[in-house]
Short mmCIF file of C-alpha atoms in Angstrom, two decimals:
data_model
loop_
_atom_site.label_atom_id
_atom_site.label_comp_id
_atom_site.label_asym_id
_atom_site.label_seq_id
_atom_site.Cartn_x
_atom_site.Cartn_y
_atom_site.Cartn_z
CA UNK A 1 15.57 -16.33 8.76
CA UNK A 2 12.89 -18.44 7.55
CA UNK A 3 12.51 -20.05 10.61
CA UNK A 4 11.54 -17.20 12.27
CA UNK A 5 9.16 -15.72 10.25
CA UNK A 6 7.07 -19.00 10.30
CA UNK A 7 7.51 -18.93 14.29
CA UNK A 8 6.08 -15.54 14.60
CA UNK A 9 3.37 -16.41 12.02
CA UNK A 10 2.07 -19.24 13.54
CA UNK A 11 3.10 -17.88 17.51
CA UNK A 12 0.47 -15.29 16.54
CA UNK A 13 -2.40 -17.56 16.25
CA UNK A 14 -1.51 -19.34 19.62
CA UNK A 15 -0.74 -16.12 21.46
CA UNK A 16 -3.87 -14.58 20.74
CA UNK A 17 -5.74 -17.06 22.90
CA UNK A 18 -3.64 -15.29 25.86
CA UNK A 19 -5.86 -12.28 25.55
CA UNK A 20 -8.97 -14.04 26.07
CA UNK A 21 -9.49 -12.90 29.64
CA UNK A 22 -9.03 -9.37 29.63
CA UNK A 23 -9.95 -8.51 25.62
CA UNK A 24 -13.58 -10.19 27.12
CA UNK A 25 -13.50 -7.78 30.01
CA UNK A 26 -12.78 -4.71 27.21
CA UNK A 27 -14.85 -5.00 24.86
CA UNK A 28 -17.99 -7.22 26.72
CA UNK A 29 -18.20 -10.22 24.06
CA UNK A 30 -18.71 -13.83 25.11
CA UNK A 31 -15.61 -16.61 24.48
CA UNK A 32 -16.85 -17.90 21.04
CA UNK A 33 -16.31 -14.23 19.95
CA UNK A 34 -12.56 -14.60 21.52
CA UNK A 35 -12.40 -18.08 19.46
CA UNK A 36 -13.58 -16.67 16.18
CA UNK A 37 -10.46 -14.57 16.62
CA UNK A 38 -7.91 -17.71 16.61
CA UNK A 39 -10.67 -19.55 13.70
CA UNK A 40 -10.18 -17.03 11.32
CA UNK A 41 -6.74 -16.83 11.72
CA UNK A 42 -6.11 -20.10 10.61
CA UNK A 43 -8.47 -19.85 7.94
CA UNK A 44 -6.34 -15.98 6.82
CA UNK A 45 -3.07 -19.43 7.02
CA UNK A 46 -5.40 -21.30 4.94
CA UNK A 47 -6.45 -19.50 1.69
CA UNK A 48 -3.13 -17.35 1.90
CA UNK A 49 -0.98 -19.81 -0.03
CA UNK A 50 -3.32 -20.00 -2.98
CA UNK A 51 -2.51 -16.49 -3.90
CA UNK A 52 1.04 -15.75 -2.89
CA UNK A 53 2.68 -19.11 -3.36
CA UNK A 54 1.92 -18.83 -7.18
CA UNK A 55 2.98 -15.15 -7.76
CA UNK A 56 6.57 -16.46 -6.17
CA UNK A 57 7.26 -18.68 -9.14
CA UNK A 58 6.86 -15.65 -11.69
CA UNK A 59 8.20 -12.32 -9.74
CA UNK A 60 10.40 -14.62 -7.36
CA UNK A 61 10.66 -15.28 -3.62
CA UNK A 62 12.30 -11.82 -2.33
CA UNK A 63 9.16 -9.68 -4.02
CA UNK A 64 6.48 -11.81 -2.49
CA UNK A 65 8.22 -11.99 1.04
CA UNK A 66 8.55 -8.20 1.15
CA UNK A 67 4.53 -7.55 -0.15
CA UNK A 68 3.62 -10.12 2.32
CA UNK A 69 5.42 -9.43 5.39
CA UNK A 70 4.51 -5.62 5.01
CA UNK A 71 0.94 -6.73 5.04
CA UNK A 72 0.90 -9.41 8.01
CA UNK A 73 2.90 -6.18 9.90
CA UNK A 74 0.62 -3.30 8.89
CA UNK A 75 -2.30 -5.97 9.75
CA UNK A 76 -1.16 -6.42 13.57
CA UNK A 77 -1.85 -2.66 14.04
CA UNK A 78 -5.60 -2.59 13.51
CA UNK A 79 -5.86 -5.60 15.83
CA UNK A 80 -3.45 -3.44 18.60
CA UNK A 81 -5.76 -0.20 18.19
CA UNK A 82 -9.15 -2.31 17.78
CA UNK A 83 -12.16 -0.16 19.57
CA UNK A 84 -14.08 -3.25 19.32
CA UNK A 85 -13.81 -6.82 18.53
CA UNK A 86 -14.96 -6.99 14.63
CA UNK A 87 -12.14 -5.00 14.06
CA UNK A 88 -9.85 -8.13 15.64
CA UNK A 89 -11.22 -10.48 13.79
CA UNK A 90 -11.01 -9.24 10.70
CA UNK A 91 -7.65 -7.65 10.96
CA UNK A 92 -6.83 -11.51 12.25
CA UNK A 93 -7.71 -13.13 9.00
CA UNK A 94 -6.10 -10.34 6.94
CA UNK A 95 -2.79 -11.11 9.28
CA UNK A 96 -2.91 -14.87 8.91
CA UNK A 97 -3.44 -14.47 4.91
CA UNK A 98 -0.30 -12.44 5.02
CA UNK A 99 1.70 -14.21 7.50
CA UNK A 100 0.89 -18.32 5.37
CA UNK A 101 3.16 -16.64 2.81
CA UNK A 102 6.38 -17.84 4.78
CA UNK A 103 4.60 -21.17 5.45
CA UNK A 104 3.86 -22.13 1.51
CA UNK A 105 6.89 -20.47 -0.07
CA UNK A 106 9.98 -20.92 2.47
CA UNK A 107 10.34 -24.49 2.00
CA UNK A 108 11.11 -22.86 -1.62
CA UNK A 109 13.45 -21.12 -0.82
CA UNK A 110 15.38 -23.97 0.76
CA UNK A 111 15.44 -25.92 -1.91
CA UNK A 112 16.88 -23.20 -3.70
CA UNK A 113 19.50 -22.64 -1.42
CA UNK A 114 20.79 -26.54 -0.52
CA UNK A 115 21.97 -29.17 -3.35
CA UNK A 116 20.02 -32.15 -3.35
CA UNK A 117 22.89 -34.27 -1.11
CA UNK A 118 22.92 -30.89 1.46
CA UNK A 119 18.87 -30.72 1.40
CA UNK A 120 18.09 -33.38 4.55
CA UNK A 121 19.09 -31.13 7.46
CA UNK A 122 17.45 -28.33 6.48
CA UNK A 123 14.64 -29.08 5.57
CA UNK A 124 13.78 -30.54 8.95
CA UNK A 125 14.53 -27.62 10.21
CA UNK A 126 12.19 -25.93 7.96
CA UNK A 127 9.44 -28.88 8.68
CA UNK A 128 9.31 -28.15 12.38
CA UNK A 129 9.83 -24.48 12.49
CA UNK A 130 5.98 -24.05 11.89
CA UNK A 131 4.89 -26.29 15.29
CA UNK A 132 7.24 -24.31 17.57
CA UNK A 133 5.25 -21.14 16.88
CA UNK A 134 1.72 -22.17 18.62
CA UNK A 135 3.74 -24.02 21.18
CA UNK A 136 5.75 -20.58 22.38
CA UNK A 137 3.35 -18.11 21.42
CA UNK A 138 0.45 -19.10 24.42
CA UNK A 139 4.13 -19.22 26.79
CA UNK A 140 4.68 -15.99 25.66
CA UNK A 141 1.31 -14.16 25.66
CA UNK A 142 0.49 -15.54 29.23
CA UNK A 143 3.83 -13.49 30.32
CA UNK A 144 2.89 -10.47 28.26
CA UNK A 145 -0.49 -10.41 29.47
CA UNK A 146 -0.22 -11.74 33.54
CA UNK A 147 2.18 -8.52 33.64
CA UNK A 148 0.27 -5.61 31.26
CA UNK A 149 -3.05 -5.59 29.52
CA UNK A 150 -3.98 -7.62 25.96
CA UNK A 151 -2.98 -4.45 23.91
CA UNK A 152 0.75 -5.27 24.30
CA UNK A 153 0.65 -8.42 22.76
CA UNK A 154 -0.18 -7.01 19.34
CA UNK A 155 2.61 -4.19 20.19
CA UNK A 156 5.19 -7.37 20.70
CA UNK A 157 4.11 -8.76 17.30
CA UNK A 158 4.70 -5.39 15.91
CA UNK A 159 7.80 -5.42 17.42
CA UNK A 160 8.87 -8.50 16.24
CA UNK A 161 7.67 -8.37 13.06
CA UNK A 162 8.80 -4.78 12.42
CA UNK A 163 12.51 -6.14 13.31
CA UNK A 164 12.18 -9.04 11.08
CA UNK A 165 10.74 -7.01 8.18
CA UNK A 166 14.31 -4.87 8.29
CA UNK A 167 15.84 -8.20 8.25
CA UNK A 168 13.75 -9.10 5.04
CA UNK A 169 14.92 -5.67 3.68
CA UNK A 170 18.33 -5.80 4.62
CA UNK A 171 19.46 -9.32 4.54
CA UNK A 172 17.53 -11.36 2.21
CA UNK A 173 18.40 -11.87 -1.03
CA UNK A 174 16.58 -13.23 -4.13
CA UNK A 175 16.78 -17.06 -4.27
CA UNK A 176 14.88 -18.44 -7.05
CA UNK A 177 17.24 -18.63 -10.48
CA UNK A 178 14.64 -19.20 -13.35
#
């Protein structure tokens, strides 16, 4: 599960970059507006871990992933309704201050989960979970976007984050044993 959530997290700075083109065409701004998009989404990835990362060793993992993945969903929406681009780039930093949650805390979780002599093989799968996101997510966005218009990528990221927010609800269960 983990693994996913970081993929769509990070995919969703690299996707973005898809949009370029026709979210130019929209809403009339020049390409270092379109960058200052993807910039402050990896500065959201940035200072997201100070806060939430903390707050998982006191109210444990399943608390914060459920606060946080509700945000970095009900964040996409903004961006997917935007009437101009302001509204993009600040719903992108709000979205990648959510989404770092999975990034700083999963490898948490993890460790909770594995022994010490089981830990190896998972956590390299935890390790490169977070570079496969920005590798798919331009792959991705240049089919979503060579077939409808830039809109649609935020409505796949709601999507996909919607179904992995029932997963969260459904599936995951509290990890960390004080």
């Amino acid at each position: 599960m983990c693994p996913l959530l970081m993929q769509l997290s990070t995919g969703a700075s690299s996707i973005y970059t898809a949009t370029y083109e026709q979210m130019e065409a929209h809403f009339g701004n020049s390409r270092i507006v379109s960058i200052l998009g993807l910039s402050t989404f990896v500065l959201g990835i940035a200072f997201g871990p100070m806060f939430f990362s903390p707050l998982s060793e006191f109210y444990g993992r399943r608390p914060i992933y459920l606060v946080s993945w509700t945000l970095y969903v009900i964040w996409i929406i903004p961006q997917a309704v935007a009437r101009n681009v302001a509204t993009i780039i600040v719903g992108r930093f709000l979205d990648g201050f959510a989404g770092s949650t999975f990034l700083a805390v999963s490898g948490g979780t993890v460790g909770d989960l594995f022994t010490k002599e089981e830990l190896q093989y998972p956590m390299a799968i935890f390790s490169l979970s977070p570079f496969i996101g920005p590798c798919i997510g331009p792959i991705l966005g240049g089919f979503i976007n060579y077939n409808v218009n830039w809109r649609w990528t935020y409505y796949v990221l709601l999507i996909w984050g919607g179904v992995l927010l029932a997963a969260i609800i459904f599936l995951v269960p509290e990890t960390y044993r004080k």
